[in-house]
mmCIF file of N, CA and C in Angstrom:
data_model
loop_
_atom_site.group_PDB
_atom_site.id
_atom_site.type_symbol
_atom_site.label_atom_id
_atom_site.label_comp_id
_atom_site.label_asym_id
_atom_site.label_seq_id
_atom_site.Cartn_x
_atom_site.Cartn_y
_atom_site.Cartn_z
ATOM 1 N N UNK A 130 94.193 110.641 75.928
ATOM 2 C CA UNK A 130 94.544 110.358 77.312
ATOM 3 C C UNK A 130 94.203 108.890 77.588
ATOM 4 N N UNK A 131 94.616 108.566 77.831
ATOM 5 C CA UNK A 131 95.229 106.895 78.515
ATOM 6 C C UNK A 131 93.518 106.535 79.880
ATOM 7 N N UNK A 132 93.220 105.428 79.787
ATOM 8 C CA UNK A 132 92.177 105.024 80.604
ATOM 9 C C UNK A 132 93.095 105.249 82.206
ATOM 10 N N UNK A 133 93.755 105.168 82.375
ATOM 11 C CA UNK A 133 94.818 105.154 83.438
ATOM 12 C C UNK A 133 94.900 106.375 84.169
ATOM 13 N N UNK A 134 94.884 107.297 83.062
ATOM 14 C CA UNK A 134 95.281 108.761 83.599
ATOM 15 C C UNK A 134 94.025 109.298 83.641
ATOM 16 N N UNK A 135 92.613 108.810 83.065
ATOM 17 C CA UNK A 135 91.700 109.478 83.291
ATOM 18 C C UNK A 135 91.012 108.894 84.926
ATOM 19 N N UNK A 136 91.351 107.592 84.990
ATOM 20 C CA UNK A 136 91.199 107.442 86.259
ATOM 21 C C UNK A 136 91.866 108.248 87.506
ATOM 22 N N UNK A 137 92.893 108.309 87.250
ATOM 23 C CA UNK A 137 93.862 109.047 88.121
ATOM 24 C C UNK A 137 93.220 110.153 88.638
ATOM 25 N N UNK A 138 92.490 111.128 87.474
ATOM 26 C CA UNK A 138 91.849 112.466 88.065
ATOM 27 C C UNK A 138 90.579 112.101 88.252
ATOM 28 N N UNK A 139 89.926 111.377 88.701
ATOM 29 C CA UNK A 139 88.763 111.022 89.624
ATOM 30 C C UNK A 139 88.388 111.855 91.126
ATOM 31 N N UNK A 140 87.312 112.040 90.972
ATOM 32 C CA UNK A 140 87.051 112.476 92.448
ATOM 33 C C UNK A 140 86.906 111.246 93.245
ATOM 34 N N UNK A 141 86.980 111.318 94.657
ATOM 35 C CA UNK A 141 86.908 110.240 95.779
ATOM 36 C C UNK A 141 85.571 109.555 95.221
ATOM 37 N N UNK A 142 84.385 110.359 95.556
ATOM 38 C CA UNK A 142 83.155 109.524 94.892
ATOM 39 C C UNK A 142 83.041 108.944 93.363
ATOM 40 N N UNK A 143 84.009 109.814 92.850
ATOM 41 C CA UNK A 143 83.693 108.918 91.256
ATOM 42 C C UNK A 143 84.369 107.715 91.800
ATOM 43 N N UNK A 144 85.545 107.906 91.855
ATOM 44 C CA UNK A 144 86.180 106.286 92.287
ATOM 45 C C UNK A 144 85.578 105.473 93.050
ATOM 46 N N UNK A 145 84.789 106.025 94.077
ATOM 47 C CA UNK A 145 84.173 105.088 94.814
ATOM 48 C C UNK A 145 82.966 104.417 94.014
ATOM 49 N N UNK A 146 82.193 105.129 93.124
ATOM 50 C CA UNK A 146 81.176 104.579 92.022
ATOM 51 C C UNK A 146 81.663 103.756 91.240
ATOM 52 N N UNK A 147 82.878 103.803 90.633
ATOM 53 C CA UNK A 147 83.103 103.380 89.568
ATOM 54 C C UNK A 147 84.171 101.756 90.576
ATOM 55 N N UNK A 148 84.075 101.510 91.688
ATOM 56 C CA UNK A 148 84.968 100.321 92.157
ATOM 57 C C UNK A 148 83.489 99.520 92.242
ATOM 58 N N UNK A 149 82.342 100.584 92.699
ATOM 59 C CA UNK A 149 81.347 99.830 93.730
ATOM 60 C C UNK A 149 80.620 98.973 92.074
ATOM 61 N N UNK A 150 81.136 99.381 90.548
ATOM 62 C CA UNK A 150 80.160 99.188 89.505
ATOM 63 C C UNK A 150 81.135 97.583 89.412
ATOM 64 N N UNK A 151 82.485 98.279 89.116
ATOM 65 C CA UNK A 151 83.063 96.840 89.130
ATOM 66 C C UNK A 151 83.240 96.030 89.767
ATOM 67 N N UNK A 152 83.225 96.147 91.007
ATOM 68 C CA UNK A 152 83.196 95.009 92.001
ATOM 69 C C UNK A 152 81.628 93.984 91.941
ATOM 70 N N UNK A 153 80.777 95.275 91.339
ATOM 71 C CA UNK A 153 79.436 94.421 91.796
ATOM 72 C C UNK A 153 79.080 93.670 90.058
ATOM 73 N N UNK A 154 80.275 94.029 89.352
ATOM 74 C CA UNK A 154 79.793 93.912 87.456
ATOM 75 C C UNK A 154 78.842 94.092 86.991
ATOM 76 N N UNK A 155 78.029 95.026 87.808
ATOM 77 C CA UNK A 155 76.729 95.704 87.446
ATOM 78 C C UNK A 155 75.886 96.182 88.225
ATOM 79 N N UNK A 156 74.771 97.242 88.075
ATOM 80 C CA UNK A 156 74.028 97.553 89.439
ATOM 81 C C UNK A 156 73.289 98.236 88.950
ATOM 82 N N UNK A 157 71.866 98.249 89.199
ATOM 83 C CA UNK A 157 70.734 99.274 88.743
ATOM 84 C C UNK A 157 71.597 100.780 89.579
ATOM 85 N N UNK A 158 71.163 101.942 88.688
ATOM 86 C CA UNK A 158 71.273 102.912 89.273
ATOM 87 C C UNK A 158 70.476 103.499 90.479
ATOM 88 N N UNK A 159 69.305 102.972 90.454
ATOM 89 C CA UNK A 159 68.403 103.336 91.615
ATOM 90 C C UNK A 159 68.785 102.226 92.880
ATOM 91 N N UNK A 160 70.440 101.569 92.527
ATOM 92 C CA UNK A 160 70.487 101.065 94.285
ATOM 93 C C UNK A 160 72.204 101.392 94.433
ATOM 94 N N UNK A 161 72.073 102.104 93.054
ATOM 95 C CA UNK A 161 73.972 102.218 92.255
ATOM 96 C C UNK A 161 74.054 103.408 94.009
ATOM 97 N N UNK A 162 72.845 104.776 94.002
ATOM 98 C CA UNK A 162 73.797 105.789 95.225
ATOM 99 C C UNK A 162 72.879 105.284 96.319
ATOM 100 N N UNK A 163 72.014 104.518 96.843
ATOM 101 C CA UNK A 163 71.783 104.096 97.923
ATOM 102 C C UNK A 163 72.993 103.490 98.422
ATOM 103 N N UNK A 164 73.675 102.217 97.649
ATOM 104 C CA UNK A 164 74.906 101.836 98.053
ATOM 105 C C UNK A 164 75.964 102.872 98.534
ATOM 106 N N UNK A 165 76.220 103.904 97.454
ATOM 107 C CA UNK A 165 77.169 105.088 98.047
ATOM 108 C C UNK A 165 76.830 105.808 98.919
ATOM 109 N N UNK A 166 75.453 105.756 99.572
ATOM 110 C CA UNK A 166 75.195 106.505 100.247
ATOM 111 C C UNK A 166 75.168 107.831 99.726
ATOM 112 N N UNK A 167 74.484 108.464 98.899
ATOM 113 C CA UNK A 167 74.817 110.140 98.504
ATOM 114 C C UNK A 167 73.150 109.641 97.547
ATOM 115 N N UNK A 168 72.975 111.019 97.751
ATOM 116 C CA UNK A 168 71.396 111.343 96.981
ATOM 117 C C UNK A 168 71.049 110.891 95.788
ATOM 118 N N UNK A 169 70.189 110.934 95.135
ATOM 119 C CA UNK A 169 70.037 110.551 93.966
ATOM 120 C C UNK A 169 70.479 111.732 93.088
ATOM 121 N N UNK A 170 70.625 113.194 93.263
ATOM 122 C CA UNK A 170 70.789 114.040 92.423
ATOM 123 C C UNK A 170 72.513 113.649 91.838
ATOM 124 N N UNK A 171 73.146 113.348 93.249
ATOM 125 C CA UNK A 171 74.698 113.419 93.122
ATOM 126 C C UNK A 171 75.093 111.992 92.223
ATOM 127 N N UNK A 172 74.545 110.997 92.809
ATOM 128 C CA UNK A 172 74.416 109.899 92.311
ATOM 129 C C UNK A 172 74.430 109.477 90.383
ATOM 130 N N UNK A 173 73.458 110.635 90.365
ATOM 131 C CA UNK A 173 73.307 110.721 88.808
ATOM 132 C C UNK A 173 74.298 111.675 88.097
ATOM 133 N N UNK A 174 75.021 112.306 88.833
ATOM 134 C CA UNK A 174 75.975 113.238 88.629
ATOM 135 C C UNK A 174 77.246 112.557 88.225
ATOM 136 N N UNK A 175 77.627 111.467 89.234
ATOM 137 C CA UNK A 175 78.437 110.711 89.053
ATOM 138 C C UNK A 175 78.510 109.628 88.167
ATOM 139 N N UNK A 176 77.444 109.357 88.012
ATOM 140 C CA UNK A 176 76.887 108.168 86.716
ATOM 141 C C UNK A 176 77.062 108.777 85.121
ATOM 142 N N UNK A 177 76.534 110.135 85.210
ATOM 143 C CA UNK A 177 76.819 110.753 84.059
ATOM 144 C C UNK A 177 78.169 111.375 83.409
ATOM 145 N N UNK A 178 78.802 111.381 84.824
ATOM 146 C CA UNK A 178 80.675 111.703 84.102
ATOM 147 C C UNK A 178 81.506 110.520 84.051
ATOM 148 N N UNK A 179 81.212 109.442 84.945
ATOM 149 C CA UNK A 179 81.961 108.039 84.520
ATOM 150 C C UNK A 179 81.144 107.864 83.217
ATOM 151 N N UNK A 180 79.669 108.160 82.836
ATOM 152 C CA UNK A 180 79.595 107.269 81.534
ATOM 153 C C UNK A 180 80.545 108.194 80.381
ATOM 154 N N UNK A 181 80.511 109.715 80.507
ATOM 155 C CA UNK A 181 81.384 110.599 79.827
ATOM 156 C C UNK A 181 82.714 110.006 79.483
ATOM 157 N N UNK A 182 82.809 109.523 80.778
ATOM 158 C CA UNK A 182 85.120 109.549 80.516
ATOM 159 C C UNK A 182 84.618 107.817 80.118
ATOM 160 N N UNK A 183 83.689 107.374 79.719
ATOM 161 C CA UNK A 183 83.863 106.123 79.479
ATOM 162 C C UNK A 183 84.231 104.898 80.169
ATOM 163 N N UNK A 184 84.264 104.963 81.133
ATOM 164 C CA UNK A 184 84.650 104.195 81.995
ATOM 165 C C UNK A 184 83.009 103.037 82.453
ATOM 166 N N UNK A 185 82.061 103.458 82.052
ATOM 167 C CA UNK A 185 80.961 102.933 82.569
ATOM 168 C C UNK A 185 80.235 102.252 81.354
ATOM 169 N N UNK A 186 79.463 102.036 81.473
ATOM 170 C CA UNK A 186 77.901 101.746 80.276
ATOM 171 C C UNK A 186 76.496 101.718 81.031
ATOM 172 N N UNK A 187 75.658 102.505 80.230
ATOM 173 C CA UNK A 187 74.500 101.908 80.733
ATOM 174 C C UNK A 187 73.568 102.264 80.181
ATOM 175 N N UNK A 188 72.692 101.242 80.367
ATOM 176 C CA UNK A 188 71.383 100.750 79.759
ATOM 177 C C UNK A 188 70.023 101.300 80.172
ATOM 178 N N UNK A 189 69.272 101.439 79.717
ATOM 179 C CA UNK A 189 68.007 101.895 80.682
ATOM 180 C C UNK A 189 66.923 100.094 80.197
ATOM 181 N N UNK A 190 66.734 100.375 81.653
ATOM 182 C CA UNK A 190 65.868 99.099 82.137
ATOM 183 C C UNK A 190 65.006 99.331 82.900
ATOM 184 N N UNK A 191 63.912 98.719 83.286
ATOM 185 C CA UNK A 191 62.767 98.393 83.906
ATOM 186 C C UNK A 191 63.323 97.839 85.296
ATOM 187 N N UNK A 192 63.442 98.388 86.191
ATOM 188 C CA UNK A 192 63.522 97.440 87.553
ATOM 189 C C UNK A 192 62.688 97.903 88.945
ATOM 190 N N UNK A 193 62.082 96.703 89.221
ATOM 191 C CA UNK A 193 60.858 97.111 90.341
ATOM 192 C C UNK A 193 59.806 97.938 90.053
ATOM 193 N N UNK A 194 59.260 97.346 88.782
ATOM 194 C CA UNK A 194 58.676 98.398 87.933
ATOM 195 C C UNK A 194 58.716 99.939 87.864
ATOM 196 N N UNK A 195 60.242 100.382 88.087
ATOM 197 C CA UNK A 195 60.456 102.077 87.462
ATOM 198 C C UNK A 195 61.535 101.735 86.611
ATOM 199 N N UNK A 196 61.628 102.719 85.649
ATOM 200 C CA UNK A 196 62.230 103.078 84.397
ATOM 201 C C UNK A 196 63.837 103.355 85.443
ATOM 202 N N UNK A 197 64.792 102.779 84.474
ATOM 203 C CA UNK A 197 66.285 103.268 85.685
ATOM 204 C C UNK A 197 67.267 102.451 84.539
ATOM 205 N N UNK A 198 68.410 102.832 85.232
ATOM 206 C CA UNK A 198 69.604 102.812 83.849
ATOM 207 C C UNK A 198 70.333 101.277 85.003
ATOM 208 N N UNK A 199 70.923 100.283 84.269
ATOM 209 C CA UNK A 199 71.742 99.301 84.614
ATOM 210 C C UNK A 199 73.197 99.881 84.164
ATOM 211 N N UNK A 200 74.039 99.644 85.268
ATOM 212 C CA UNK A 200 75.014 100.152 85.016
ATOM 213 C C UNK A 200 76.231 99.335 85.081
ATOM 214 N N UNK A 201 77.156 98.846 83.794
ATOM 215 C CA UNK A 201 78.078 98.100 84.174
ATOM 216 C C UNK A 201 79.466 98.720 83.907
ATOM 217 N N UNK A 202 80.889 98.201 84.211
ATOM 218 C CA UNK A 202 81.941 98.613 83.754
ATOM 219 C C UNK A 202 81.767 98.747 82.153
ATOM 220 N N UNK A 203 82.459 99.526 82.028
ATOM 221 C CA UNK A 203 83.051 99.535 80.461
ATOM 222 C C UNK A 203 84.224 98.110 80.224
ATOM 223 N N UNK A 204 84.136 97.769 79.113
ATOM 224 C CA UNK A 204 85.333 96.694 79.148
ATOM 225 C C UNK A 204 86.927 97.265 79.062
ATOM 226 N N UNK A 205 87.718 97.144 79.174
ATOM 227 C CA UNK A 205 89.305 97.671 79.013
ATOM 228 C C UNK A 205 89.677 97.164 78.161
ATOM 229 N N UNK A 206 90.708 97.986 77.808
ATOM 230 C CA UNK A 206 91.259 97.755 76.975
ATOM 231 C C UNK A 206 92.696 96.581 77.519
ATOM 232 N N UNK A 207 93.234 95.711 76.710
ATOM 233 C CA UNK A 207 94.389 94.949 77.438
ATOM 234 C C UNK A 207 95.162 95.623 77.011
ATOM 235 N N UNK A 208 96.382 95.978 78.090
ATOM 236 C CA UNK A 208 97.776 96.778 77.848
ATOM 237 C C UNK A 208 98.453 95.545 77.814
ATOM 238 N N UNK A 209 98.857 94.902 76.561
ATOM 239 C CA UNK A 209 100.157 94.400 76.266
ATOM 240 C C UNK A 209 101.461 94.439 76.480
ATOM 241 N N UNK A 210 101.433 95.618 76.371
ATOM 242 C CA UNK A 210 103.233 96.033 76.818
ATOM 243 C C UNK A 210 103.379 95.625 77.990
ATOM 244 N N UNK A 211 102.645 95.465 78.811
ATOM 245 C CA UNK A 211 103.121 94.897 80.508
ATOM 246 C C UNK A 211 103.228 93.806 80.601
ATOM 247 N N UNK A 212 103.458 92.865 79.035
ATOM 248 C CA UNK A 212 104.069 91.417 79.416
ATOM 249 C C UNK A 212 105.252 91.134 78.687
ATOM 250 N N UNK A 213 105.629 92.509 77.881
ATOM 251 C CA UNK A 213 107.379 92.743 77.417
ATOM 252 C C UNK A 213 108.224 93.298 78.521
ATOM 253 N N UNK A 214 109.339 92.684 77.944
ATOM 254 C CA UNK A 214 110.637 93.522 78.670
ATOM 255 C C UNK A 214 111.182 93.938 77.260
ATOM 256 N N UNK A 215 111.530 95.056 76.673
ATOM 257 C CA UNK A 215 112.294 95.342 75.669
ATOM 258 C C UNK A 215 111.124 94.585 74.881
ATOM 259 N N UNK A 216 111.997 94.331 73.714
ATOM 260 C CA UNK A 216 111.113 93.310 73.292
ATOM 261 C C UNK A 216 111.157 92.490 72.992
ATOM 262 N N UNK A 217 111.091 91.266 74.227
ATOM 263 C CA UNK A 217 111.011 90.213 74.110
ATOM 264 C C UNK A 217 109.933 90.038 75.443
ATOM 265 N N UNK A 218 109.024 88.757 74.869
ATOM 266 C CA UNK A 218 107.865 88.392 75.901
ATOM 267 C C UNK A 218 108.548 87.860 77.118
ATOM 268 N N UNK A 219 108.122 88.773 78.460
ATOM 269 C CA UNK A 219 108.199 87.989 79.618
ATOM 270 C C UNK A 219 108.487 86.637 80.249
ATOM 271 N N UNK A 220 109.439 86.339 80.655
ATOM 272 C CA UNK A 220 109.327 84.798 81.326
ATOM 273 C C UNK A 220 108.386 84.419 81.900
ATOM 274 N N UNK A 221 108.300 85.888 82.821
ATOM 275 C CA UNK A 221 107.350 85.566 84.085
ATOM 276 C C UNK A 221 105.774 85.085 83.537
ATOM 277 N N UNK A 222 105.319 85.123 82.503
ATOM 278 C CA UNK A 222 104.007 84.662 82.345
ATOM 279 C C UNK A 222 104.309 83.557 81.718
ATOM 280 N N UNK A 223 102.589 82.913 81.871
ATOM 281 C CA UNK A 223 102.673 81.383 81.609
ATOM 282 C C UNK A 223 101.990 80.509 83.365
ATOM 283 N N UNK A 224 101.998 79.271 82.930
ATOM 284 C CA UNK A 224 101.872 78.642 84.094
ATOM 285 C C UNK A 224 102.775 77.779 84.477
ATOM 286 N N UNK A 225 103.649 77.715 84.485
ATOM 287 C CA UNK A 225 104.765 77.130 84.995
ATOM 288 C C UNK A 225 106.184 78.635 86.075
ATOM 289 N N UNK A 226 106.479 77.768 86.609
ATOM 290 C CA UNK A 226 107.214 78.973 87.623
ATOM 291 C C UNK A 226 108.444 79.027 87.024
ATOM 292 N N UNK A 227 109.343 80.061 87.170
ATOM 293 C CA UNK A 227 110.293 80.285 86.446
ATOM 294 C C UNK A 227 111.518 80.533 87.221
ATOM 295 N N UNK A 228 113.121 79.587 87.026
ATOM 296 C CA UNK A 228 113.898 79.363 88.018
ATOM 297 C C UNK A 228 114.978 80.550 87.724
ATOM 298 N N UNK A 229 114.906 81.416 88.588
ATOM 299 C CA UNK A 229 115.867 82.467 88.577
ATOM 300 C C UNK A 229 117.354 82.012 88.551
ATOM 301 N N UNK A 230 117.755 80.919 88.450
ATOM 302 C CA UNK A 230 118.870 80.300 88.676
ATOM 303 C C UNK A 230 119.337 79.466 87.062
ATOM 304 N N UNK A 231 118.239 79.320 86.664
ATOM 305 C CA UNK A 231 118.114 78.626 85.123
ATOM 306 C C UNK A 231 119.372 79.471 84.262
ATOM 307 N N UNK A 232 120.122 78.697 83.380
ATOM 308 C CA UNK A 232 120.788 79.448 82.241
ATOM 309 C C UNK A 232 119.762 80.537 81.353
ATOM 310 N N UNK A 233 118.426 79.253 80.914
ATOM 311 C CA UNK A 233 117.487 80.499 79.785
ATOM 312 C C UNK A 233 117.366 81.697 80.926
ATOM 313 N N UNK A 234 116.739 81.805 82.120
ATOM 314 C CA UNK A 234 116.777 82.645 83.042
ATOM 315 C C UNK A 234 117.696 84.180 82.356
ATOM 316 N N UNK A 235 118.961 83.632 82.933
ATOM 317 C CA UNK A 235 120.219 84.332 82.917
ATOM 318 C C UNK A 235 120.685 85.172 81.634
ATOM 319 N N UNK A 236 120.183 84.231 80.709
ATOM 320 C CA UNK A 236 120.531 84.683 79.445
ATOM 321 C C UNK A 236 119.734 85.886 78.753
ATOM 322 N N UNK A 237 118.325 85.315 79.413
ATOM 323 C CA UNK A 237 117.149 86.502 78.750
ATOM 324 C C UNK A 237 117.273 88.078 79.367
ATOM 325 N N UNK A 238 117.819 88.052 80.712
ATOM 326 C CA UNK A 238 117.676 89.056 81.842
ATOM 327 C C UNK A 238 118.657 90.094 81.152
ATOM 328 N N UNK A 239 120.497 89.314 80.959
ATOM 329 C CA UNK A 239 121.835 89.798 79.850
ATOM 330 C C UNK A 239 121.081 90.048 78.307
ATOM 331 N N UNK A 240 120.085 89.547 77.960
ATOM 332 C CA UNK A 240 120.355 90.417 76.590
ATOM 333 C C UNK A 240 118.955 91.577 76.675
ATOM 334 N N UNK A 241 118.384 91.439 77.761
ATOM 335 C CA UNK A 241 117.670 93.164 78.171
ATOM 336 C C UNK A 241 119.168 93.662 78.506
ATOM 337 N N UNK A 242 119.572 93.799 78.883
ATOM 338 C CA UNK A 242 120.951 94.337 79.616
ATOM 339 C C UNK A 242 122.039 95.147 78.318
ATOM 340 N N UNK A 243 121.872 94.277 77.571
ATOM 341 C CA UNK A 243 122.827 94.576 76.031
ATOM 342 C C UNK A 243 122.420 95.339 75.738
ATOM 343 N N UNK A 244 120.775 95.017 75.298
ATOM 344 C CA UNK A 244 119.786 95.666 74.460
ATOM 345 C C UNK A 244 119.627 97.110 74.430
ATOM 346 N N UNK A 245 119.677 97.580 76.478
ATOM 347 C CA UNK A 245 119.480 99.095 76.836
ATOM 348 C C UNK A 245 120.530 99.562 76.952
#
């Protein structure tokens, strides 16, 4: 199953754990459900099935002198295919802007067109 689709079946609070880990790119667990607001029992509930579906990591660390897990995203994987059309690499990436009016434009768009 696809990182995508395991997100998809998330509960509201997993998702909400698992935005509040990446947004913050890390967070002791002992401030991981104060932030969510939800107990420490649930808290750890949720920590323990994002680290399951992989989506998480974590460490056990020392903070404020108690024993507690640091918790960061998992890294992703890069989906490549979302910078093909068929197969040929995207115009649209790069740093330069790309003139919808251009011949290369026109030409690349007609031979997806052939291609399918």
């Amino acid at each position: 199953m696809s990182m995508a689709a395991i997100e998809e079946e998330l509960s509201d609070d997993e998702r909400a754990g698992l935005e509040l880990i990446r947004e913050s790119g890390g967070i002791h667990q002992s401030d991981f459900w104060k932030k969510l607001d939800v107990s420490s029992r649930k808290g750890s509930r949720i920590v323990d099935s994002l680290a399951d579906k992989e989506l998480i990591q974590r460490e056990e660390t020392i903070y404020e002198g108690h024993n507690t897990y640091h918790l960061t995203p998992a890294p992703r994987d890069l989906e490549f295919s979302l910078l093909m059309a068929g197969d040929q690499l995207s115009p649209f990436i790069g740093d330069e802007e790309v003139d919808a009016r251009s011949d290369a434009f026109s030409q690349w768009v007609m031979s997806l067109a052939y291609n399918e």
